[in-house]
GROMACS .gro file of C-alpha atoms in nm:
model
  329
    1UNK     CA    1   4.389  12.253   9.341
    2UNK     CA    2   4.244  11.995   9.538
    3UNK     CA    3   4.393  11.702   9.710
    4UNK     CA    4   4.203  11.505   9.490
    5UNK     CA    5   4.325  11.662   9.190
    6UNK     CA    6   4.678  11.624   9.304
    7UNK     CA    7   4.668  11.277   9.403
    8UNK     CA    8   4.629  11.147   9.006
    9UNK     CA    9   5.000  11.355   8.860
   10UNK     CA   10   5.130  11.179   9.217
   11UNK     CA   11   5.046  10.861   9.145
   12UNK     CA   12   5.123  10.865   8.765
   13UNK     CA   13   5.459  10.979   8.916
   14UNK     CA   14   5.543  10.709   9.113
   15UNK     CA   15   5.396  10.436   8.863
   16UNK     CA   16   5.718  10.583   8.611
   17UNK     CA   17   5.982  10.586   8.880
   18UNK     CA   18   5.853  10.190   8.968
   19UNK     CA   19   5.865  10.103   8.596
   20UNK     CA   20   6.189  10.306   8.529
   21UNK     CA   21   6.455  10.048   8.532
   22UNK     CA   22   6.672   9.969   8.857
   23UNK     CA   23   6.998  10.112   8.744
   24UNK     CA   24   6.958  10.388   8.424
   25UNK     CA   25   7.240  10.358   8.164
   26UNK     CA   26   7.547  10.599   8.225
   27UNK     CA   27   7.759  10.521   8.002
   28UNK     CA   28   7.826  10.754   7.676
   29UNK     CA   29   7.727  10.625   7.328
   30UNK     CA   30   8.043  10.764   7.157
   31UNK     CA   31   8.329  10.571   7.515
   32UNK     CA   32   8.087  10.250   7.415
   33UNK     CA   33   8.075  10.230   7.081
   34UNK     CA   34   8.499  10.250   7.113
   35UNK     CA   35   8.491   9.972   7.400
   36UNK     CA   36   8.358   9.768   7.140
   37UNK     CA   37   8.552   9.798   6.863
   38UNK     CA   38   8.862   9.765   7.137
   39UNK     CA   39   8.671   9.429   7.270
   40UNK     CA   40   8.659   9.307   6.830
   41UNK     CA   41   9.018   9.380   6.792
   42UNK     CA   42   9.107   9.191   7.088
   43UNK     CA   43   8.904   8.886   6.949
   44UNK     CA   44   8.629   8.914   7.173
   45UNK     CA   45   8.870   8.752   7.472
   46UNK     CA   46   8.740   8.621   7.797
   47UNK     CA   47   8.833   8.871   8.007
   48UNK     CA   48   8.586   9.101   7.840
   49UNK     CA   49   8.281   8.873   7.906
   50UNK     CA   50   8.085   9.159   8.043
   51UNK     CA   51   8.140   9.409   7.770
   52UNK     CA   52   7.824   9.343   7.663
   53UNK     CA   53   7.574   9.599   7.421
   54UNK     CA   54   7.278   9.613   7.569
   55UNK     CA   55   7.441   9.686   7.939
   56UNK     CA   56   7.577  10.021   8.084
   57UNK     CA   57   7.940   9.988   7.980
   58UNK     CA   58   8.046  10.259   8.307
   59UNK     CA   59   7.969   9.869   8.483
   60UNK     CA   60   8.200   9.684   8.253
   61UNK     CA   61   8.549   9.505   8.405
   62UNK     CA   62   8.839   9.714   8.410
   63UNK     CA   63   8.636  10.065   8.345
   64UNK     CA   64   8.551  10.328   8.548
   65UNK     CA   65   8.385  10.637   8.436
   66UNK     CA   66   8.349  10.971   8.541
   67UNK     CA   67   8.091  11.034   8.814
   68UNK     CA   68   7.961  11.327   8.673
   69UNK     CA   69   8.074  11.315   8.292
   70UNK     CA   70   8.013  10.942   8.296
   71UNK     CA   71   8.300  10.957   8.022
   72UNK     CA   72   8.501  10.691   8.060
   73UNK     CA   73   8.815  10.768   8.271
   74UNK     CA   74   8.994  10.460   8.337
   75UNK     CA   75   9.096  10.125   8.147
   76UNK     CA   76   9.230   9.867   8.316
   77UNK     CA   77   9.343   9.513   8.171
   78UNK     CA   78   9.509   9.279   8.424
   79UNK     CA   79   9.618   8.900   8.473
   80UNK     CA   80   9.506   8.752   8.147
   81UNK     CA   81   9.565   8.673   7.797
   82UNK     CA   82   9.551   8.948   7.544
   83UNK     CA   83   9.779   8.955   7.205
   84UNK     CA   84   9.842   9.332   7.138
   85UNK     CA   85   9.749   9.691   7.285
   86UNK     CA   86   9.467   9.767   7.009
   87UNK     CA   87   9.535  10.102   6.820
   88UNK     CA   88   9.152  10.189   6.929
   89UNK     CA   89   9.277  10.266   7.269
   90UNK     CA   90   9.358  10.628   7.152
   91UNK     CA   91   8.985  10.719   7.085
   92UNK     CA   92   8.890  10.680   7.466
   93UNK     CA   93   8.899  11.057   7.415
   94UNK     CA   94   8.849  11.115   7.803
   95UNK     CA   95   9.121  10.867   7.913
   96UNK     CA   96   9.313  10.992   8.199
   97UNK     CA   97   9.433  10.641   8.289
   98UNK     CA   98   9.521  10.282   8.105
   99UNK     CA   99   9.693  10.008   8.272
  100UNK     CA  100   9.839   9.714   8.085
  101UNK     CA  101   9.959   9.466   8.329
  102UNK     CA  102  10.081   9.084   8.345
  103UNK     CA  103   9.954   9.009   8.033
  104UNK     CA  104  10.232   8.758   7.958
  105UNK     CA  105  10.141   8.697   7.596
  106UNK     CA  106  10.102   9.043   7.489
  107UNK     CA  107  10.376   9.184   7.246
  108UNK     CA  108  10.438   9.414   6.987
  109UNK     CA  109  10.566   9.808   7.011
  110UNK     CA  110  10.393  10.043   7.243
  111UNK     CA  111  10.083  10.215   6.914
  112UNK     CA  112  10.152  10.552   6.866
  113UNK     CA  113   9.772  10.572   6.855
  114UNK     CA  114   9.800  10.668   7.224
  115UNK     CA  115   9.928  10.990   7.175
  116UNK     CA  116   9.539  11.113   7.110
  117UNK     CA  117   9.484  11.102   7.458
  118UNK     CA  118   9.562  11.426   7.547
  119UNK     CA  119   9.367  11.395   7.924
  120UNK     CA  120   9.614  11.036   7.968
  121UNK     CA  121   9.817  11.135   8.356
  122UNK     CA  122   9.865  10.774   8.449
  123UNK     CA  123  10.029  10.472   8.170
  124UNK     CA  124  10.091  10.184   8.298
  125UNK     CA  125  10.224   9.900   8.068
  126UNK     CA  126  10.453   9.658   8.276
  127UNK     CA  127  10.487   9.273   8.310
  128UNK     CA  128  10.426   9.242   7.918
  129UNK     CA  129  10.609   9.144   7.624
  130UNK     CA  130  10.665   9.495   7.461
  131UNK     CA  131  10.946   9.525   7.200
  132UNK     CA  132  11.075   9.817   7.004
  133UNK     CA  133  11.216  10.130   7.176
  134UNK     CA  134  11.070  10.373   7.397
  135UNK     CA  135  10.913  10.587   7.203
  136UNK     CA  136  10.968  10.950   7.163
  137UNK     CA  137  10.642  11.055   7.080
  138UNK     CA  138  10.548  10.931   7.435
  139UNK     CA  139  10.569  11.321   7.491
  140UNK     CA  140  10.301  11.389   7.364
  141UNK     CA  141  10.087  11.304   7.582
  142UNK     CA  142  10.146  11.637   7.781
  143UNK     CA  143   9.904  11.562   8.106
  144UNK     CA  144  10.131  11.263   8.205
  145UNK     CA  145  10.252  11.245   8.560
  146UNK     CA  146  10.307  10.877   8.589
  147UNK     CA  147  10.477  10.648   8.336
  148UNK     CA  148  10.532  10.283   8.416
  149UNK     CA  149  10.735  10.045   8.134
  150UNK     CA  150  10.881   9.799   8.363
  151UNK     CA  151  10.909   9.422   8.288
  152UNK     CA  152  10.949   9.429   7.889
  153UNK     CA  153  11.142   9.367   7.656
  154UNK     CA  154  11.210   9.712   7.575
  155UNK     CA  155  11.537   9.859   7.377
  156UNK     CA  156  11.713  10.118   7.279
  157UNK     CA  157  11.812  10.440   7.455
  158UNK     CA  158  11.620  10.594   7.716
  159UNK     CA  159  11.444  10.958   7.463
  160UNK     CA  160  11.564  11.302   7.591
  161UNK     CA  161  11.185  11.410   7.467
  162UNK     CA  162  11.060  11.252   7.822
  163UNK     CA  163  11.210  11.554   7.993
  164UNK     CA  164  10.930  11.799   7.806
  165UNK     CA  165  10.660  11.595   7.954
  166UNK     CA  166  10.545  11.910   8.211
  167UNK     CA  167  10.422  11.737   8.539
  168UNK     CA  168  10.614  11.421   8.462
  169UNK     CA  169  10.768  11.307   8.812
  170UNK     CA  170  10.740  10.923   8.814
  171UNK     CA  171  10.921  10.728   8.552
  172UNK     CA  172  10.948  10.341   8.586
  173UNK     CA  173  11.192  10.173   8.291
  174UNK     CA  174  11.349   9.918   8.495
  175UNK     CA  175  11.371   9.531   8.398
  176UNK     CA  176  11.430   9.614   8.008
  177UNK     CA  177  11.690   9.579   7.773
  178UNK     CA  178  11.751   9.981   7.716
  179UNK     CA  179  12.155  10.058   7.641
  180UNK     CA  180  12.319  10.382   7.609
  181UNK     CA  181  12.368  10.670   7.822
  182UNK     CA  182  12.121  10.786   8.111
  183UNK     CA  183  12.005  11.121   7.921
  184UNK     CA  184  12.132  11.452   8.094
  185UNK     CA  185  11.790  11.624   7.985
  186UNK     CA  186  11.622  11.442   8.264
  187UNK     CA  187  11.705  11.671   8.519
  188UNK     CA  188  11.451  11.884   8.361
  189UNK     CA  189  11.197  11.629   8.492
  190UNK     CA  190  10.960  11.873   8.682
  191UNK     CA  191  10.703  11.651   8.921
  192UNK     CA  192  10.718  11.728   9.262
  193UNK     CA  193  10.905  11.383   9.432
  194UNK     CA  194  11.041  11.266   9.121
  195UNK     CA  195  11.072  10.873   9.137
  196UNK     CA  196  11.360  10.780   8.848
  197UNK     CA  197  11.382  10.332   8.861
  198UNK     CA  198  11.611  10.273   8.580
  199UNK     CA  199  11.750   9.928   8.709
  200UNK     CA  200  11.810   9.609   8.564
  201UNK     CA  201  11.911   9.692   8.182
  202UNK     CA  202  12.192   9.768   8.024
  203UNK     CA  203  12.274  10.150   8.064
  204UNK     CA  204  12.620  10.257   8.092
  205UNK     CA  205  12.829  10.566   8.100
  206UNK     CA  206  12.853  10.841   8.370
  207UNK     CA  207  12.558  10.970   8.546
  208UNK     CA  208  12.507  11.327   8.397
  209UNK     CA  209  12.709  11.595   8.637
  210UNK     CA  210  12.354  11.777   8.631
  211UNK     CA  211  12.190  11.542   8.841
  212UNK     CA  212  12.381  11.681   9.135
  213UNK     CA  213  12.109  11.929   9.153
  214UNK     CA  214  11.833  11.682   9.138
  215UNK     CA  215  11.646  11.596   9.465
  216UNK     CA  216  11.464  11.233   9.394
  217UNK     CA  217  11.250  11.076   9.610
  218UNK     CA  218  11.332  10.745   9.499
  219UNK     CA  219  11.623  10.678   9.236
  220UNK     CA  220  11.738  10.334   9.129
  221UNK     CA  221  11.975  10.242   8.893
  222UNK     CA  222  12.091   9.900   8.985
  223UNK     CA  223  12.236   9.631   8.777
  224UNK     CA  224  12.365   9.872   8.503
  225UNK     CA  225  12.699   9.893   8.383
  226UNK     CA  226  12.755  10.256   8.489
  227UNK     CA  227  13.058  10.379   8.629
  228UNK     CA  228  13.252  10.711   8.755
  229UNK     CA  229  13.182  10.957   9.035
  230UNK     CA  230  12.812  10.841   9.174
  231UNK     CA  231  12.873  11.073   9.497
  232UNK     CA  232  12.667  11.327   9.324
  233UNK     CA  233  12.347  11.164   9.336
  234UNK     CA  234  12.397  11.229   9.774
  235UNK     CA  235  12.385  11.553   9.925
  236UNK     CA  236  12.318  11.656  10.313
  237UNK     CA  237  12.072  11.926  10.215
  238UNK     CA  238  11.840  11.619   9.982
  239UNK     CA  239  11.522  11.474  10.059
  240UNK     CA  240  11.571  11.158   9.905
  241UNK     CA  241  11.497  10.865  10.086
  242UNK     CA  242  11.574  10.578   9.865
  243UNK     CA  243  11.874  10.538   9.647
  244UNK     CA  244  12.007  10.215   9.500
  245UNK     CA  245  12.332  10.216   9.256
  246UNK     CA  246  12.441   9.888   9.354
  247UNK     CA  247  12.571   9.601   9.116
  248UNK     CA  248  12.741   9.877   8.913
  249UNK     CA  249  13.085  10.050   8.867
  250UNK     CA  250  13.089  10.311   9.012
  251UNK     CA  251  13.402  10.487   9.229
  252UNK     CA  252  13.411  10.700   9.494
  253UNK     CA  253  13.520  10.802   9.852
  254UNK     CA  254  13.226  10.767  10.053
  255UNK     CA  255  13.406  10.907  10.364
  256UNK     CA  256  13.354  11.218  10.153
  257UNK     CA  257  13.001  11.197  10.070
  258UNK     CA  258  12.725  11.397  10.266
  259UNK     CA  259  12.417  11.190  10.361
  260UNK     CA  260  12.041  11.357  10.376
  261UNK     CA  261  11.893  11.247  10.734
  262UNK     CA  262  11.602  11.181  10.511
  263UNK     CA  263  11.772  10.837  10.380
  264UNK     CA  264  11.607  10.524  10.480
  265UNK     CA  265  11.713  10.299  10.230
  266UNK     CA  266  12.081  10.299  10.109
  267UNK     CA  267  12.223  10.051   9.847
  268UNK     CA  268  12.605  10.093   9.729
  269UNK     CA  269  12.731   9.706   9.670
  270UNK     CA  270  12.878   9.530   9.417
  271UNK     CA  271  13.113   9.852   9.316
  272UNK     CA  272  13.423   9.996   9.351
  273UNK     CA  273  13.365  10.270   9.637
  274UNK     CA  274  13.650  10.290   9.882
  275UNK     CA  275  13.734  10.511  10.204
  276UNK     CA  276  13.562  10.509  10.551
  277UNK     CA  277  13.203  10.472  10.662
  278UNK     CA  278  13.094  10.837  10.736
  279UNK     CA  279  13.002  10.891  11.113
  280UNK     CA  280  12.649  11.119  11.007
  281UNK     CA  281  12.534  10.692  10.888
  282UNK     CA  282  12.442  10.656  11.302
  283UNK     CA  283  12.190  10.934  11.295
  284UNK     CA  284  12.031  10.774  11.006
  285UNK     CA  285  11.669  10.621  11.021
  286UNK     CA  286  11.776  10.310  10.786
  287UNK     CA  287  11.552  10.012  10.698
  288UNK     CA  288  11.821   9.879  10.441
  289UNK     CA  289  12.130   9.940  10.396
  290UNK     CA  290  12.404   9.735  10.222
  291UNK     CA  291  12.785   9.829  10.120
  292UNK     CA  292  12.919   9.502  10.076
  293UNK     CA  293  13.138   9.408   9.763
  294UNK     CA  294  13.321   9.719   9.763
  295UNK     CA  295  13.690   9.891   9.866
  296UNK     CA  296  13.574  10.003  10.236
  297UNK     CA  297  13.805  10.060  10.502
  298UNK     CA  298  13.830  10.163  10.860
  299UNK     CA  299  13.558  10.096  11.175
  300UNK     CA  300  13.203  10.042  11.144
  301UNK     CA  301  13.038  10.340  11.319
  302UNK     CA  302  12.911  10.258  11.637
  303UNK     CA  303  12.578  10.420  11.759
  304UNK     CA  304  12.200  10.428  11.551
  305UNK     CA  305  12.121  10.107  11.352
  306UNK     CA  306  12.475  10.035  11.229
  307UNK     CA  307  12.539   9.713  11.465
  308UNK     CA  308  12.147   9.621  11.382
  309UNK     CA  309  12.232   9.470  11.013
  310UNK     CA  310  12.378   9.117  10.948
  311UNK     CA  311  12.711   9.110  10.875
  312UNK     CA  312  12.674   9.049  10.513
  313UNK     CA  313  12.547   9.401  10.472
  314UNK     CA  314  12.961   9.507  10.516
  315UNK     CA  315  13.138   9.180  10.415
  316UNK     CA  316  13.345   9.155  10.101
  317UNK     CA  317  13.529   9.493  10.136
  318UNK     CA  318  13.887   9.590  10.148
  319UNK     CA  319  14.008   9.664  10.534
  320UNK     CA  320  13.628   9.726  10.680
  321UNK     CA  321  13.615   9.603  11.038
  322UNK     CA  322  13.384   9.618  11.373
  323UNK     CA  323  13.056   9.528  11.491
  324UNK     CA  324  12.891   9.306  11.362
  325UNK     CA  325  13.195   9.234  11.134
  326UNK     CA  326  13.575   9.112  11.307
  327UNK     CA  327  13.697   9.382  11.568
  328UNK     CA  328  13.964   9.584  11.438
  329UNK     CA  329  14.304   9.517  11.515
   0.00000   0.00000   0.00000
C-alpha cells in the first residue's frame, strides 16, 4: 500500500482516540448498580456526593477498585454521619475490604448480610455505636485476616467460632462491653503474629492454661476483671513484644517468670503480682514498662533501661526499693 493510502486509516485513528473521552469508565455495571442502592439506603448522605450515575464509580470517595478486574475491592466510610451499615454491603461480591470508622451516629447490630463476602480479609468497624453481640456467623467469612470491633458498644461473650476463621491473626475487641470468659478455642487462632487487644470491657475469669503455648505479637487485656496465674502469657523462648495485663487481678511471682528479649513494651500494674524484679529485665530493649500498684519486693535491677523510667513506673508496691525509687535499707 501506499503512503498515501495509509495516511487516511491513520488519521481516522487518531480523530477516535481525540474524540474518545479523557478518562474511559472502569467501573463494573453489576459493583455500581450496588453502590447505589448502598448510597439510597443510606439516604443519599453527604458524604456520598460523588456517587454519582453518569461517572466512573472506581473514582467515587471511599472506593477503590481492582486495577485489572476494576471490581470493586475496597469500601471505605470515615468521619461522618451515617445511621446504619446497609444490608447491601454484602453484594459488593468482590469485597476484600470495608472499613466503618468514627461514624458517631451509626448504631444497630453488625447485618449478617456480610457474610456473602466470601473475598472480605480486612473488617474494620470501630469508633461506632454497634450494639448486640459479636456475632458468630462472623466466621464465615473464611478469607479474613484482620478483624477490628473496637470502640462500640458491643456485648456479650467473646464466640469460640472466631478460632475457625483460617488466616485469622489480628483481632481487635477492645473498648466494648463483652463479659464472660476469654474463650480457650482461641489458641487455635492461626495468623502468623497474632495481635489479640481484648482491653477495656468486662471479661473475667482465668486466662485459658492453653495460651501458654501461644506466641502473640501484641496481646492486651487491660482493664478486665481477670485474675489467677497470668505468668503464662511470658516465656524466654516468645517473640512477643507487647503485652499489657495491667488494671486486672491477676497473681503471680514475677521473680519466677521468664522474659523473651523480644519485649519492648511491658505492662503489669494495678494487680496483685508479688516477688522480685527478675535480673534478665536489664538486657531488655524496653520503651514502656510499668509495675506499679502491685506486691513487689526487693532491689530494682541495676544495668539496661531500668534507672531510665520515672519513679512512678515502680511506686505503690509492697517492699520495692532502688534507683530511681528510695535506696534500700
Amino acid at each position: 500500500m501506499s503512503p498515501t493510502g495509509l495516511l487516511f486509516p491513520l488519521l481516522s485513528l487518531l480523530l477516535l482516540l481525540l474524540l474518545r473521552p479523557a478518562t474511559a469508565a472502569l467501573c463494573h455495571s453489576e459493583d455500581k448498580q450496588v453502590l447505589l442502592r448502598i448510597k439510597s439506603a443510606l439516604h443519599n448522605p453527604y458524604l456520598l456526593t460523588t456517587w454519582n450515575r453518569d461517572s466512573d464509580c472506581c473514582k467515587w470517595y471511599g472506593v477503590e477498585c481492582h486495577d485489572q478486574t476494576h471490581r470493586v475491592v475496597a469500601l471505605a466510610f470515615q468521619y461522618s454521619d451515617l445511621p446504619r451499615i446497609p444490608s447491601e454491603v454484602g453484594d459488593v461480591t468482590y469485597l476484600q475490604e470495608l472499613i466503618f470508622h468514627k461514624l458517631t451516629n451509626l448504631t444497630g447490630p453488625i447485618p449478617q448480610s456480610l457474610t456473602k463476602l466470601k473475598y472480605l480479609k480486612y473488617l474494620t468497624l470501630s469508633w461506632l455505636n454497634l450494639t448486640g453481640p459479636v456475632p458468630s456467623f462472623l466466621s464465615q467469612i473464611k478469607n479474613l485476616t484482620y478483624l477490628d470491633l473496637s470502640y462500640n458498644r458491643l456485648s456479650g461473650e467473646i464466640p469460640d467460632s472466631l478460632s475457625t476463621i483460617p488466616g485469622l491473626g489480628y483481632i481487635r475487641l477492645d473498648r466494648n462491653q463483652l463479659t464472660g470468659n476469654i474463650p480457650a478455642s482461641l489458641v487455635d487462632l492461626k495468623g502468623n503474629n497474632v495481635y489479640l487487644l481484648l482491653s477495656h470491657n468486662n471479661l473475667s475469669g482465668e486466662v485459658p492454661p492453653t495460651f501458654a503455648g501461644v506466641d502473640f505479637g501484641k496481646l492486651d487485656l487491660s482493664r478486665n476483671r481477670l485474675q489467677g496465674d497470668g505468668s503464662l502469657l511470658f516465656g524466654a523462648n516468645k517473640t512477643n513484644d507487647h503485652i499489657d495485663i495491667s488494671r486486672n487481678l491477676f497473681e503471680f511471682n514475677l521473680s519466677k517468670v521468664e522474659l523473651s528479649q523480644s519485649i519492648t513494651w511491658l505492662d503489669i500494674n494495678h494487680n496483685k503480682i508479688y516477688g522480685a524484679m527478675p535480673e534478665v529485665m536489664t538486657s531488655l530493649q524496653l520503651q514502656f514498662l510499668n509495675v506499679s500498684y502491685n506486691r513487689l519486693c526487693g532491689e530494682i535491677p541495676v544495668g539496661g533501661r531500668m534507672q531510665s523510667f520515672d519513679y512512678s513506673v515502680y511506686f505503690h508496691n509492697r517492699c520495692l526499693c532502688g534507683a530511681p525509687l528510695d535506696s534500700c535499707k
